[in-house]
Amino acid sequence: MNVAKGIGASAAILGASALLLRHSISRKWIDYRACQRDLDLNDKVYVITGGNTGLGYETAKDLAERGATVVIACRDMEKGFEAMESIMKATGNPDVECLELDLCSLASVREFVKTIQSHRQYSTIDGLILNAGVWVPPAETATSDDADESEPLASSPTKTQDGYEIHFGVNHLGHFFLANSLVENVKKSGDGRIVFVASSLLKSGKLNFEAYDHIYSARQIPPGEKKGFAPPAYCDSKLFNALTCKQLATILPPEVTTYSVCPGFCRSELGRHANLGMVKKMLATPIMRLIQRTTTQGAQNIVFCALEDKKNLKSGACYADGEISKKLAKHVDSFGIMGPKSVWSVSDMLVKDAAK
Ligand SMILES: NC(=O)c1ccc[n+]([C@@H]2O[C@H](COP(=O)([O-])OP(=O)(O)OC[C@H]3O[C@@H](n4cnc5c(N)ncnc54)[C@H](OP(=O)(O)O)[C@@H]3O)[C@@H](O)[C@H]2O)c1
């Protein structure tokens, strides 16, 4: 009888602990605030990079659901058309278009801009959502003892077609060029937004063009220093997103606002280049399942920055879960006014030739 009672009590304690753990994990990692604004976006136009999958797809779907005209900008047109059809079918909105954009190539960005500008229905853009992104683990992290740890797959790209470091080129520079090229279209909206999809990993991002070759080769962690799980160049590129956003806010007229946003840790294809190996994958998957959001949930953070009444928002700030993230702002602000300016002037110089 006593043994049975003991087992019952232990089971109850275990169950309660599991519930408490789940509750605190949920509060920290999973809880999100769905965008509460119920707007009819019938006459609005949104352009979303990387809209064929993950957070970009879910953002596009949400905006299409609300009646907006949505352009998904994709590098793989087959995947793009499939996503376009799937969004049309799910929302019943026929005004979804897929246009080609490869952020690995500034020439492709220029062509995309030309295409947008040649379509009269896109002459005004209400929201430009800079979402596409890559995550490529550095090859240097592989060791002979554990040869496949974080090693990129053979096909993992490390440079863009223009020779820039892949995270710098795709996550930052291509978007910098795109935002600057389409800013006049966004100005015409009257309540135009440019939303940078950054990441809380920007906290590990560094900025020092003298100490690091941010532009052409991935920042290395010095031997003996602790390696985080994220590629340093990924973190830097996300910091550059937030710094670009901050600088852009100082230049834009009041009718255009800009925000950077962390969508939270989401289950997507972002880790496709990471080769964890079978055993680590098996161990990691259940933990990931516990702490990751779905992309539908994460996309609400992006939708929030695209739709929330701008009276409640601060242009240039970095948002997470419907509010300015103090932690991220602290890191972004630690670079003073020169941080955003230096990212801007270096990037501006790099895209000058491509703009011609
Ligand atoms: N998932 C997370 O936990 C998380 C957390 C914080 C921030 N983020 C950020 O959220 C954004 C979306 O990521 P996700 O999680 O949805 O990842 P995802 O599922 O891998 O989606 C990334 C999108 O970017 C596109 N893309 C990649 N390289 C491109 C290029 N050269 N040109 C044009 N498009 C390109 C991909 O196209 P293909 O399908 O053709 O490759 C895909 O559509 C990224 O900026 C990421 O850094 C994600």
Short mmCIF file of C-alpha atoms and ligand atoms in Angstrom, two decimals:
data_model
loop_
_atom_site.label_atom_id
_atom_site.label_comp_id
_atom_site.label_asym_id
_atom_site.label_seq_id
_atom_site.Cartn_x
_atom_site.Cartn_y
_atom_site.Cartn_z
CA MET A 1 0.00 0.00 0.00
CA ASN A 2 2.83 2.34 1.07
CA VAL A 3 4.83 1.44 -2.05
CA ALA A 4 1.82 2.20 -4.25
CA LYS A 5 1.34 5.54 -2.47
CA GLY A 6 5.05 6.35 -2.98
CA ILE A 7 4.86 5.55 -6.68
CA GLY A 8 1.70 7.64 -6.99
CA ALA A 9 3.30 10.61 -5.21
CA SER A 10 6.46 10.37 -7.35
CA ALA A 11 4.39 10.22 -10.52
CA ALA A 12 2.40 13.27 -9.39
CA ILE A 13 5.61 15.21 -8.61
CA LEU A 14 7.14 14.19 -11.95
CA GLY A 15 3.98 15.19 -13.80
CA ALA A 16 3.77 18.53 -12.01
CA SER A 17 7.47 19.21 -12.70
CA ALA A 18 7.02 18.36 -16.38
CA LEU A 19 4.04 20.74 -16.55
CA LEU A 20 5.98 23.50 -14.77
CA LEU A 21 8.99 22.96 -17.06
CA ARG A 22 6.76 23.03 -20.12
CA HIS A 23 5.06 26.19 -18.81
CA SER A 24 8.33 28.04 -18.18
CA ILE A 25 9.81 26.88 -21.51
CA SER A 26 6.64 27.94 -23.20
CA ARG A 27 6.77 31.39 -21.59
CA LYS A 28 10.39 31.90 -22.58
CA TRP A 29 10.47 30.32 -26.02
CA ILE A 30 7.12 29.61 -27.56
CA ASP A 31 4.51 32.15 -26.42
CA TYR A 32 3.96 34.71 -29.10
CA ARG A 33 1.57 37.56 -29.65
CA ALA A 34 -0.57 37.19 -32.73
CA CYS A 35 -1.07 40.41 -34.64
CA GLN A 36 -4.39 41.74 -33.28
CA ARG A 37 -4.99 44.35 -35.93
CA ASP A 38 -7.92 43.39 -38.09
CA LEU A 39 -7.23 45.27 -41.31
CA ASP A 40 -8.64 44.87 -44.77
CA LEU A 41 -5.58 45.04 -47.01
CA ASN A 42 -7.48 45.01 -50.30
CA ASP A 43 -5.67 47.95 -51.87
CA LYS A 44 -2.26 47.22 -50.31
CA VAL A 45 0.85 45.73 -51.87
CA TYR A 46 3.49 43.71 -49.99
CA VAL A 47 6.79 42.38 -51.33
CA ILE A 48 8.36 39.55 -49.33
CA THR A 49 11.79 38.06 -50.02
CA GLY A 50 12.12 34.32 -49.54
CA GLY A 51 8.36 33.85 -49.61
CA ASN A 52 8.42 30.27 -50.88
CA THR A 53 8.91 28.61 -47.51
CA GLY A 54 9.24 29.08 -43.74
CA LEU A 55 8.51 32.45 -42.16
CA GLY A 56 8.31 34.27 -45.51
CA TYR A 57 5.66 31.87 -46.79
CA GLU A 58 3.57 32.19 -43.62
CA THR A 59 3.87 35.98 -43.66
CA ALA A 60 2.81 36.08 -47.32
CA LYS A 61 -0.12 33.78 -46.57
CA ASP A 62 -1.30 35.90 -43.64
CA LEU A 63 -1.18 39.12 -45.68
CA ALA A 64 -2.91 37.46 -48.66
CA GLU A 65 -5.59 36.18 -46.29
CA ARG A 66 -6.28 39.80 -45.33
CA GLY A 67 -6.79 40.68 -49.00
CA ALA A 68 -3.40 42.19 -49.90
CA THR A 69 -1.65 41.90 -53.23
CA VAL A 70 1.48 39.92 -52.42
CA VAL A 71 4.70 39.47 -54.38
CA ILE A 72 6.90 36.65 -53.20
CA ALA A 73 10.48 37.14 -54.34
CA CYS A 74 12.14 33.75 -54.78
CA ARG A 75 15.39 32.44 -56.19
CA ASP A 76 13.94 29.08 -57.22
CA MET A 77 10.98 29.77 -59.50
CA GLU A 78 9.69 26.21 -59.36
CA LYS A 79 9.43 26.38 -55.56
CA GLY A 80 8.13 29.94 -55.86
CA PHE A 81 5.26 29.04 -58.21
CA GLU A 82 4.34 26.10 -56.03
CA ALA A 83 4.19 28.41 -52.98
CA MET A 84 2.24 31.04 -54.94
CA GLU A 85 -0.38 28.48 -55.95
CA SER A 86 -0.56 27.10 -52.45
CA ILE A 87 -1.14 30.60 -50.98
CA MET A 88 -3.80 31.38 -53.61
CA LYS A 89 -5.56 28.11 -52.87
CA ALA A 90 -5.40 28.50 -49.08
CA THR A 91 -6.59 32.12 -49.06
CA GLY A 92 -8.76 32.36 -52.16
CA ASN A 93 -6.80 35.51 -53.06
CA PRO A 94 -5.73 35.52 -56.74
CA ASP A 95 -3.44 38.56 -56.30
CA VAL A 96 -0.31 36.64 -55.41
CA GLU A 97 2.66 36.74 -57.76
CA CYS A 98 6.06 35.09 -57.72
CA LEU A 99 9.01 37.01 -59.19
CA GLU A 100 12.62 35.91 -59.45
CA LEU A 101 15.16 37.29 -57.01
CA ASP A 102 18.49 35.76 -56.07
CA LEU A 103 20.09 37.77 -53.29
CA CYS A 104 23.38 36.02 -54.07
CA SER A 105 23.68 38.30 -57.07
CA LEU A 106 23.38 42.09 -57.06
CA ALA A 107 22.60 41.89 -60.80
CA SER A 108 19.59 39.73 -59.94
CA VAL A 109 18.47 42.29 -57.34
CA ARG A 110 18.75 45.00 -60.00
CA GLU A 111 16.69 42.91 -62.47
CA PHE A 112 14.06 42.27 -59.80
CA VAL A 113 13.81 46.00 -59.09
CA LYS A 114 13.40 46.69 -62.83
CA THR A 115 10.61 44.11 -63.02
CA ILE A 116 8.79 45.63 -60.03
CA GLN A 117 9.16 49.11 -61.46
CA SER A 118 7.83 48.02 -64.83
CA HIS A 119 4.56 46.79 -63.24
CA ARG A 120 2.18 49.68 -62.65
CA GLN A 121 0.31 47.81 -59.90
CA TYR A 122 3.53 47.70 -57.85
CA SER A 123 4.45 51.36 -58.22
CA THR A 124 3.32 51.80 -54.61
CA ILE A 125 4.59 49.29 -52.08
CA ASP A 126 2.98 49.34 -48.63
CA GLY A 127 5.35 46.85 -47.08
CA LEU A 128 8.76 45.59 -48.13
CA ILE A 129 9.58 42.58 -45.99
CA LEU A 130 13.25 41.61 -46.10
CA ASN A 131 12.95 38.05 -44.86
CA ALA A 132 15.11 35.70 -46.95
CA GLY A 133 18.14 34.36 -45.16
CA VAL A 134 20.83 31.71 -45.06
CA TRP A 135 22.65 29.96 -42.24
CA VAL A 136 25.84 28.16 -43.22
CA PRO A 137 27.99 26.62 -40.46
CA PRO A 138 31.68 27.36 -40.87
CA ALA A 139 33.74 24.45 -42.23
CA GLU A 140 36.48 25.21 -39.72
CA THR A 141 34.35 23.86 -36.86
CA ALA A 142 34.78 20.28 -38.12
CA THR A 143 37.37 18.30 -36.20
CA SER A 144 38.96 14.97 -36.99
CA ASP A 145 37.32 13.40 -33.88
CA ASP A 146 33.87 14.47 -34.88
CA ALA A 147 34.27 15.11 -38.54
CA ASP A 148 30.70 16.01 -39.34
CA GLU A 149 29.99 18.37 -36.43
CA SER A 150 28.52 21.53 -37.86
CA GLU A 151 30.32 20.82 -41.08
CA PRO A 152 28.57 22.31 -44.07
CA LEU A 153 27.43 19.89 -46.71
CA ALA A 154 29.63 19.75 -49.80
CA SER A 155 27.14 21.91 -51.68
CA SER A 156 26.87 24.59 -48.96
CA PRO A 157 27.65 27.97 -50.47
CA THR A 158 30.23 30.12 -48.69
CA LYS A 159 30.27 33.08 -51.11
CA THR A 160 27.75 34.93 -53.22
CA GLN A 161 28.09 35.12 -57.00
CA ASP A 162 29.72 38.52 -56.50
CA GLY A 163 32.33 37.04 -54.17
CA TYR A 164 30.91 38.33 -50.86
CA GLU A 165 30.79 36.18 -47.73
CA ILE A 166 27.45 34.35 -48.01
CA HIS A 167 25.72 35.73 -44.87
CA PHE A 168 26.98 39.24 -45.49
CA GLY A 169 25.94 39.08 -49.15
CA VAL A 170 22.51 37.42 -48.89
CA ASN A 171 21.22 38.40 -45.44
CA HIS A 172 22.59 41.92 -45.47
CA LEU A 173 23.99 43.41 -48.69
CA GLY A 174 21.36 42.10 -51.15
CA HIS A 175 18.62 43.40 -48.85
CA PHE A 176 20.42 46.70 -48.35
CA PHE A 177 20.51 47.17 -52.13
CA LEU A 178 16.88 46.10 -52.52
CA ALA A 179 15.62 48.43 -49.76
CA ASN A 180 17.48 51.38 -51.24
CA SER A 181 16.30 50.64 -54.76
CA LEU A 182 12.61 50.34 -53.79
CA VAL A 183 12.41 53.06 -51.16
CA GLU A 184 10.72 55.51 -53.56
CA ASN A 185 7.92 52.96 -54.17
CA VAL A 186 7.48 52.58 -50.40
CA LYS A 187 7.38 56.36 -49.91
CA LYS A 188 4.30 56.56 -52.14
CA SER A 189 2.23 54.49 -49.70
CA GLY A 190 1.80 57.12 -47.01
CA ASP A 191 2.18 54.39 -44.36
CA GLY A 192 4.93 52.37 -46.02
CA ARG A 193 7.08 49.99 -43.98
CA ILE A 194 10.42 48.32 -44.51
CA VAL A 195 10.73 45.34 -42.20
CA PHE A 196 14.07 43.59 -41.68
CA VAL A 197 13.78 40.04 -40.37
CA ALA A 198 16.73 39.96 -37.98
CA SER A 199 17.29 37.52 -35.11
CA SER A 200 18.00 37.57 -31.39
CA LEU A 201 21.35 36.03 -32.38
CA LEU A 202 22.40 39.53 -33.41
CA LYS A 203 23.39 39.78 -29.71
CA SER A 204 26.45 37.68 -30.63
CA GLY A 205 27.12 39.80 -33.69
CA LYS A 206 30.24 41.93 -33.95
CA LEU A 207 31.02 44.97 -36.03
CA ASN A 208 34.56 46.05 -36.72
CA PHE A 209 35.57 46.47 -40.34
CA GLU A 210 39.21 46.90 -39.31
CA ALA A 211 39.52 43.83 -37.11
CA TYR A 212 37.37 41.49 -39.22
CA ASP A 213 36.92 40.90 -42.91
CA HIS A 214 33.12 40.93 -42.57
CA ILE A 215 32.74 41.45 -46.31
CA TYR A 216 34.64 38.63 -47.96
CA SER A 217 35.30 35.95 -45.36
CA ALA A 218 33.39 34.67 -42.38
CA ARG A 219 34.52 35.95 -38.98
CA GLN A 220 36.44 33.24 -37.15
CA ILE A 221 36.33 32.52 -33.44
CA PRO A 222 39.95 32.64 -32.19
CA PRO A 223 41.34 29.28 -30.98
CA GLY A 224 40.54 28.71 -27.31
CA GLU A 225 37.53 31.03 -27.35
CA LYS A 226 34.10 29.48 -26.78
CA LYS A 227 32.16 28.80 -29.96
CA GLY A 228 28.45 29.51 -29.89
CA PHE A 229 26.10 27.29 -31.86
CA ALA A 230 25.45 29.96 -34.50
CA PRO A 231 27.88 30.82 -37.28
CA PRO A 232 29.57 34.13 -36.27
CA ALA A 233 28.97 35.58 -39.75
CA TYR A 234 25.23 34.80 -39.44
CA CYS A 235 25.09 36.74 -36.15
CA ASP A 236 27.03 39.63 -37.73
CA SER A 237 24.68 39.75 -40.73
CA LYS A 238 21.65 39.94 -38.43
CA LEU A 239 23.32 42.74 -36.45
CA PHE A 240 23.89 44.54 -39.77
CA ASN A 241 20.15 44.16 -40.53
CA ALA A 242 19.29 45.93 -37.26
CA LEU A 243 21.97 48.61 -37.73
CA THR A 244 20.83 49.26 -41.32
CA CYS A 245 17.26 49.58 -40.06
CA LYS A 246 18.38 52.06 -37.39
CA GLN A 247 20.30 54.17 -39.91
CA LEU A 248 17.48 54.02 -42.46
CA ALA A 249 15.09 55.42 -39.85
CA THR A 250 17.23 58.55 -39.57
CA ILE A 251 17.05 59.16 -43.34
CA LEU A 252 13.45 58.27 -44.17
CA PRO A 253 10.67 60.84 -44.27
CA PRO A 254 8.01 60.36 -41.53
CA GLU A 255 5.59 58.64 -43.92
CA VAL A 256 7.92 55.63 -44.18
CA THR A 257 8.91 53.65 -41.14
CA THR A 258 11.27 50.74 -40.67
CA TYR A 259 11.59 48.01 -38.07
CA SER A 260 13.80 45.03 -37.45
CA VAL A 261 12.22 42.01 -35.86
CA CYS A 262 13.19 38.69 -34.32
CA PRO A 263 10.56 36.06 -35.13
CA GLY A 264 11.68 33.74 -32.32
CA PHE A 265 13.22 30.29 -32.62
CA CYS A 266 11.14 28.57 -35.31
CA ARG A 267 10.92 25.18 -36.99
CA SER A 268 11.93 25.98 -40.58
CA GLU A 269 14.40 24.95 -43.26
CA LEU A 270 17.00 27.45 -42.08
CA GLY A 271 19.31 24.72 -40.77
CA ARG A 272 19.35 22.90 -44.11
CA HIS A 273 23.13 23.38 -44.56
CA ALA A 274 23.99 22.07 -41.09
CA ASN A 275 25.14 18.50 -41.05
CA LEU A 276 24.72 17.44 -37.44
CA GLY A 277 25.12 13.74 -38.01
CA MET A 278 22.52 11.07 -37.28
CA VAL A 279 23.06 10.68 -33.50
CA LYS A 280 23.10 14.38 -32.69
CA LYS A 281 20.07 14.94 -34.90
CA MET A 282 18.16 12.22 -33.05
CA LEU A 283 19.06 13.77 -29.69
CA ALA A 284 18.41 17.34 -30.77
CA THR A 285 15.06 16.80 -32.51
CA PRO A 286 12.90 16.23 -29.40
CA ILE A 287 14.50 19.19 -27.59
CA MET A 288 13.96 21.39 -30.63
CA ARG A 289 10.33 20.25 -30.80
CA LEU A 290 9.90 21.42 -27.21
CA ILE A 291 11.33 24.89 -27.65
CA GLN A 292 10.66 25.85 -31.25
CA ARG A 293 7.68 27.79 -32.54
CA THR A 294 5.97 26.93 -35.76
CA THR A 295 6.68 29.29 -38.63
CA THR A 296 2.99 30.28 -38.52
CA GLN A 297 3.52 31.50 -34.96
CA GLY A 298 6.88 33.17 -35.68
CA ALA A 299 5.48 34.96 -38.74
CA GLN A 300 3.06 36.83 -36.47
CA ASN A 301 6.00 38.89 -35.20
CA ILE A 302 6.74 39.96 -38.77
CA VAL A 303 3.07 40.65 -39.53
CA PHE A 304 2.92 42.74 -36.33
CA CYS A 305 5.68 45.06 -37.58
CA ALA A 306 4.04 45.26 -41.01
CA LEU A 307 0.54 46.09 -39.73
CA GLU A 308 0.53 47.52 -36.20
CA ASP A 309 -0.56 51.15 -35.99
CA LYS A 310 2.67 53.10 -36.42
CA LYS A 311 1.67 55.39 -33.55
CA ASN A 312 2.45 52.42 -31.30
CA LEU A 313 5.81 51.67 -32.91
CA LYS A 314 9.22 53.34 -33.03
CA SER A 315 10.88 53.52 -36.41
CA GLY A 316 14.40 52.06 -36.43
CA ALA A 317 13.79 49.88 -33.37
CA CYS A 318 14.22 46.15 -33.01
CA TYR A 319 11.07 44.22 -32.04
CA ALA A 320 10.43 40.79 -30.56
CA ASP A 321 7.02 39.43 -29.60
CA GLY A 322 5.16 42.66 -30.16
CA GLU A 323 7.43 45.00 -28.24
CA ILE A 324 10.85 46.64 -28.49
CA SER A 325 13.42 44.15 -27.31
CA LYS A 326 15.51 45.84 -24.60
CA LYS A 327 18.20 43.15 -24.81
CA LEU A 328 18.62 43.54 -28.57
CA ALA A 329 18.40 47.34 -28.40
CA LYS A 330 21.20 47.36 -25.80
CA HIS A 331 23.55 45.54 -28.17
CA VAL A 332 22.53 47.55 -31.24
CA ASP A 333 22.87 50.83 -29.33
CA SER A 334 26.28 49.82 -27.98
CA PHE A 335 27.75 50.74 -31.38
CA GLY A 336 26.72 54.37 -30.92
CA ILE A 337 25.78 56.50 -33.90
CA MET A 338 28.89 55.45 -35.80
CA GLY A 339 27.89 51.75 -35.94
CA PRO A 340 24.82 52.20 -38.16
CA LYS A 341 26.65 54.88 -40.18
CA SER A 342 29.67 52.69 -40.90
CA VAL A 343 27.55 49.71 -42.00
CA TRP A 344 25.59 52.06 -44.21
CA SER A 345 28.59 53.76 -45.85
CA VAL A 346 30.49 50.50 -46.48
CA SER A 347 27.38 48.85 -47.96
CA ASP A 348 26.55 51.91 -50.02
CA MET A 349 30.02 51.87 -51.52
CA LEU A 350 29.74 48.17 -52.36
CA VAL A 351 26.41 48.47 -54.19
CA LYS A 352 27.31 51.64 -56.10
CA ASP A 353 28.53 49.84 -59.21
CA ALA A 354 25.67 47.35 -59.12
CA ALA A 355 23.17 50.21 -59.07
CA LYS A 356 24.29 51.45 -62.51
N1 LIG B 1 13.89 29.95 -38.07
C1 LIG B 1 14.33 30.64 -37.04
O1 LIG B 1 14.39 30.14 -35.91
C2 LIG B 1 14.75 32.07 -37.21
C3 LIG B 1 15.07 32.81 -36.06
C4 LIG B 1 15.45 34.13 -36.20
C5 LIG B 1 15.51 34.70 -37.46
N2 LIG B 1 15.20 33.96 -38.57
C6 LIG B 1 15.29 34.62 -39.88
O2 LIG B 1 14.06 34.46 -40.53
C7 LIG B 1 14.25 34.54 -41.94
C8 LIG B 1 13.50 33.42 -42.63
O3 LIG B 1 14.10 32.21 -42.23
P1 LIG B 1 13.33 30.82 -42.12
O4 LIG B 1 13.55 30.34 -40.74
O5 LIG B 1 11.96 30.92 -42.65
O6 LIG B 1 14.26 29.92 -43.05
P2 LIG B 1 13.96 29.08 -44.38
O7 LIG B 1 12.80 28.21 -44.17
O8 LIG B 1 15.27 28.48 -44.72
O9 LIG B 1 13.58 30.20 -45.44
C9 LIG B 1 14.57 31.05 -45.97
C10 LIG B 1 14.08 31.67 -47.25
O10 LIG B 1 15.13 32.48 -47.79
C11 LIG B 1 15.31 32.13 -49.16
N3 LIG B 1 16.66 32.40 -49.63
C12 LIG B 1 17.82 31.86 -49.21
N4 LIG B 1 18.83 32.32 -49.96
C13 LIG B 1 18.31 33.16 -50.88
C14 LIG B 1 18.83 33.91 -51.95
N5 LIG B 1 20.12 33.87 -52.27
N6 LIG B 1 17.99 34.67 -52.69
C15 LIG B 1 16.66 34.69 -52.42
N7 LIG B 1 16.10 33.97 -51.44
C16 LIG B 1 16.91 33.21 -50.67
C17 LIG B 1 15.00 30.65 -49.20
O11 LIG B 1 14.80 30.22 -50.54
P3 LIG B 1 15.06 28.65 -50.95
O12 LIG B 1 13.91 27.89 -50.40
O13 LIG B 1 15.11 28.68 -52.44
O14 LIG B 1 16.36 28.27 -50.33
C18 LIG B 1 13.76 30.62 -48.34
O15 LIG B 1 12.66 31.05 -49.08
C19 LIG B 1 15.75 34.50 -42.16
O16 LIG B 1 16.21 35.81 -42.41
C20 LIG B 1 16.29 34.00 -40.84
O17 LIG B 1 17.59 34.47 -40.60
C21 LIG B 1 14.82 32.66 -38.47
#
